[in-house]
């Protein structure tokens, strides 16, 4: 089976940089994705790593290391609107995602 | 371009009843998947349909079923509802079949079983 662990909560201040880690145990997957979900809202796609290394999309960057069974999401220049839950997920075939435990990010002024 | 639309948004059912949830994917998307989200179990995959065929199924009992129509719209059904079925049910669609294709989620249907 697959399991993906994330810290339950991370706090930071506006303008700062925060890293959300994702460690996994899985027998195999195609890539690692990151999703953002505001309270009461839909998960929104942020980033996808098919290969090891860093992917950058604006203020967000994501990293994957298959040899270390580890990935992270890096959020720069934090804004209040970034307060949300963040989920890592592995794609195990077609459009099947196995999600991590989720991290609640609280950004304070 | 309209996003993934789910109906109803909120519903309350009694234990033992059944419920049907509906999902309209983004226009042109042929892959539709369903997820259950609860505080205790997080986001869990239910099943995925592509061109009216179920391609993947999660570890849920047979009370959970789904189908997809020729216009790619999808429905999921839960029979003999239990209190533990109270959850947010999310539908997602994707325009391609490759694992890296972006998956777009709807805002979900909040089901409360009493």
Coordinates of C-alpha atoms in Angstrom, one line a residue:
Chain A
X1 CA 0.0 0.0 0.0
X2 CA 0.9 3.6 0.1
X3 CA 1.2 6.1 2.9
X4 CA 2.2 9.7 2.8
X5 CA 3.0 11.7 5.9
X6 CA 3.0 15.4 6.3
X7 CA 3.3 17.7 9.3
X8 CA -0.2 18.5 10.6
X9 CA 0.3 22.2 11.0
X10 CA 2.8 24.9 10.0
X11 CA 2.8 28.5 11.0
X12 CA 4.6 31.4 9.4
X13 CA 4.4 35.2 8.9
X14 CA 3.6 37.2 5.8
X15 CA 6.6 37.6 3.5
X16 CA 8.4 34.6 4.9
X17 CA 9.3 31.3 3.2
X18 CA 7.9 28.0 4.4
X19 CA 8.6 24.4 3.4
X20 CA 6.0 21.6 3.7
X21 CA 7.5 18.2 3.7
X22 CA 6.0 14.9 2.5
X23 CA 7.6 11.6 3.2
X24 CA 6.1 8.5 1.6
X25 CA 6.1 4.8 1.6
X26 CA 4.9 3.5 -1.7
X27 CA 5.6 0.6 -4.0
X28 CA 5.5 2.7 -7.1
X29 CA 4.0 5.9 -8.6
X30 CA 4.1 8.1 -11.6
X31 CA 4.6 11.4 -10.0
X32 CA 4.1 13.6 -6.9
X33 CA 1.5 16.4 -6.9
X34 CA 0.6 19.2 -4.5
X35 CA -2.9 20.6 -3.9
X36 CA -4.1 23.5 -2.0
X37 CA -7.5 23.5 -0.3
X38 CA -9.1 26.5 1.5
X39 CA -11.8 25.7 4.1
X40 CA -15.0 24.7 2.4
X41 CA -13.3 24.8 -1.0
X42 CA -12.1 22.5 -3.7
X43 CA -8.6 21.1 -3.8
X44 CA -6.7 23.1 -6.4
X45 CA -3.7 21.8 -8.3
X46 CA -0.4 23.5 -7.5
X47 CA 2.5 21.5 -8.9
X48 CA 3.6 18.1 -10.2
X49 CA 6.9 16.4 -10.2
X50 CA 7.3 13.4 -12.5
X51 CA 11.1 13.3 -12.2
X52 CA 13.5 14.0 -9.3
X53 CA 14.4 17.7 -8.8
X54 CA 12.8 21.0 -8.4
X55 CA 9.8 22.4 -10.3
X56 CA 9.1 26.1 -10.0
X57 CA 5.8 27.8 -10.6
X58 CA 5.7 31.4 -9.5
X59 CA 5.9 31.7 -5.7
X60 CA 5.6 27.9 -5.4
X61 CA 8.3 25.3 -5.9
X62 CA 8.1 21.6 -5.5
X63 CA 10.9 19.0 -5.1
X64 CA 11.0 15.3 -5.4
X65 CA 13.7 12.8 -4.4
X66 CA 12.6 9.2 -5.1
X67 CA 15.8 7.8 -3.6
X68 CA 14.9 9.5 -0.3
X69 CA 11.2 8.9 -0.6
X70 CA 10.7 12.5 0.1
X71 CA 9.3 15.6 -1.4
X72 CA 8.4 19.1 -0.4
X73 CA 6.5 22.2 -1.3
X74 CA 8.2 25.6 -0.9
X75 CA 6.1 28.7 -0.7
X76 CA 7.8 32.0 -1.0
X77 CA 6.7 35.6 -0.2
X78 CA 3.9 34.2 1.9
X79 CA 0.5 36.1 1.8
X80 CA -2.5 35.9 4.1
X81 CA -4.4 34.1 1.3
X82 CA -1.9 31.2 1.4
X83 CA -3.5 30.1 4.7
X84 CA -5.0 26.8 3.7
X85 CA -4.5 23.1 3.8
X86 CA -1.9 21.6 1.5
X87 CA -1.8 18.0 0.4
X88 CA 0.8 15.9 -1.4
X89 CA -0.4 13.1 -3.5
X90 CA 1.1 10.3 -5.6
X91 CA -0.4 9.2 -8.9
X92 CA -0.6 5.5 -9.0
X93 CA -2.2 5.0 -12.3
X94 CA -4.5 6.9 -14.7
X95 CA -6.1 9.6 -12.6
X96 CA -5.9 7.8 -9.2
X97 CA -4.4 9.9 -6.5
X98 CA -3.3 8.7 -3.1
X99 CA -3.2 11.8 -0.8
X100 CA -1.0 12.6 2.1
X101 CA -2.3 13.4 5.6
X102 CA -2.4 17.2 4.8
X103 CA -0.8 20.2 6.4
X104 CA -2.6 23.2 7.7
X105 CA -0.7 26.4 7.0
X106 CA -1.5 29.4 9.1
X107 CA 0.0 32.8 7.9
X108 CA -0.1 35.6 10.3
X109 CA 0.5 39.3 9.7
Chain B
X1 CA -14.9 27.6 -19.3
X2 CA -17.1 26.2 -16.5
X3 CA -15.4 24.1 -13.8
X4 CA -16.4 20.8 -12.3
X5 CA -20.0 21.1 -11.1
X6 CA -21.4 18.9 -8.4
X7 CA -25.0 18.7 -7.1
X8 CA -26.4 18.8 -4.6
X9 CA -24.0 20.9 -2.5
X10 CA -25.5 19.9 0.8
X11 CA -27.8 17.1 1.8
X12 CA -28.9 15.3 5.0
X13 CA -30.0 11.7 4.9
X14 CA -31.1 9.2 7.4
X15 CA -29.2 6.0 8.2
X16 CA -30.3 3.2 5.9
X17 CA -31.3 5.5 3.1
X18 CA -29.5 5.8 -0.2
X19 CA -28.1 8.8 -1.9
X20 CA -27.1 9.8 -5.5
X21 CA -24.6 12.5 -6.2
X22 CA -24.0 14.1 -9.5
X23 CA -21.0 15.5 -11.3
X24 CA -20.6 17.4 -14.5
X25 CA -16.9 17.5 -15.6
X26 CA -15.2 20.3 -17.4
X27 CA -16.3 20.4 -21.0
X28 CA -14.2 18.0 -23.1
X29 CA -12.9 16.0 -20.1
X30 CA -13.6 12.3 -20.3
X31 CA -12.0 11.1 -17.1
X32 CA -14.0 11.5 -13.9
X33 CA -13.0 10.4 -10.5
X34 CA -14.6 10.5 -7.0
X35 CA -13.0 11.0 -3.6
X36 CA -14.3 11.0 -0.1
X37 CA -12.9 13.5 2.4
X38 CA -13.3 13.1 6.2
X39 CA -11.4 14.6 9.1
X40 CA -10.4 11.2 10.3
X41 CA -9.4 9.4 7.0
X42 CA -8.5 12.4 4.9
X43 CA -8.9 12.3 1.1
X44 CA -9.6 8.8 -0.2
X45 CA -10.0 7.6 -3.8
X46 CA -13.3 6.0 -4.5
X47 CA -13.3 5.2 -8.3
X48 CA -12.5 6.6 -11.7
X49 CA -14.4 6.4 -15.0
X50 CA -13.2 7.0 -18.5
X51 CA -15.5 6.7 -21.5
X52 CA -18.2 5.1 -19.4
X53 CA -15.8 2.4 -18.1
X54 CA -14.6 2.1 -14.5
X55 CA -10.8 2.1 -14.7
X56 CA -9.9 2.2 -11.0
X57 CA -11.6 1.4 -7.8
X58 CA -10.6 2.2 -4.2
X59 CA -11.0 0.2 -1.1
X60 CA -14.6 1.0 -0.3
X61 CA -17.5 -1.5 0.3
X62 CA -19.9 -2.4 -2.5
X63 CA -22.4 0.0 -1.1
X64 CA -20.5 2.7 -3.0
X65 CA -21.0 2.6 -6.7
X66 CA -20.8 4.9 -9.6
X67 CA -21.4 5.3 -13.3
X68 CA -20.5 7.6 -16.2
X69 CA -22.8 8.6 -19.0
X70 CA -22.0 9.1 -22.7
X71 CA -21.7 12.8 -22.2
X72 CA -19.0 12.2 -19.5
X73 CA -21.3 13.2 -16.6
X74 CA -21.0 10.9 -13.7
X75 CA -23.1 9.9 -10.7
X76 CA -22.1 8.0 -7.5
X77 CA -24.5 6.2 -5.3
X78 CA -24.2 5.1 -1.7
X79 CA -26.8 2.6 -0.5
X80 CA -27.7 1.7 3.1
X81 CA -26.1 4.8 4.5
X82 CA -24.2 4.6 7.7
X83 CA -23.2 7.4 10.1
X84 CA -19.6 7.0 9.0
X85 CA -20.5 7.9 5.4
X86 CA -20.9 11.5 6.5
X87 CA -18.3 13.3 4.4
X88 CA -17.4 15.7 1.7
X89 CA -17.6 13.8 -1.6
X90 CA -15.4 15.4 -4.3
X91 CA -15.6 14.8 -8.0
X92 CA -12.6 15.5 -10.2
X93 CA -12.1 15.6 -14.0
X94 CA -9.1 15.4 -16.3
X95 CA -8.7 16.1 -19.9
X96 CA -6.1 13.4 -20.6
X97 CA -5.2 9.8 -19.7
X98 CA -1.6 10.4 -18.8
X99 CA -0.8 10.4 -15.0
X100 CA 0.7 13.9 -15.2
X101 CA -2.5 15.5 -16.5
X102 CA -3.9 18.1 -14.2
X103 CA -6.9 16.9 -12.2
X104 CA -9.5 19.5 -11.5
X105 CA -11.8 19.2 -8.5
X106 CA -15.3 20.4 -7.9
X107 CA -16.4 22.0 -4.6
X108 CA -18.0 18.8 -3.5
X109 CA -21.2 17.5 -2.0
X110 CA -21.5 17.7 1.8
X111 CA -23.4 14.6 3.0
X112 CA -24.6 14.3 6.6
X113 CA -26.1 11.0 7.7
X114 CA -28.2 11.2 10.9

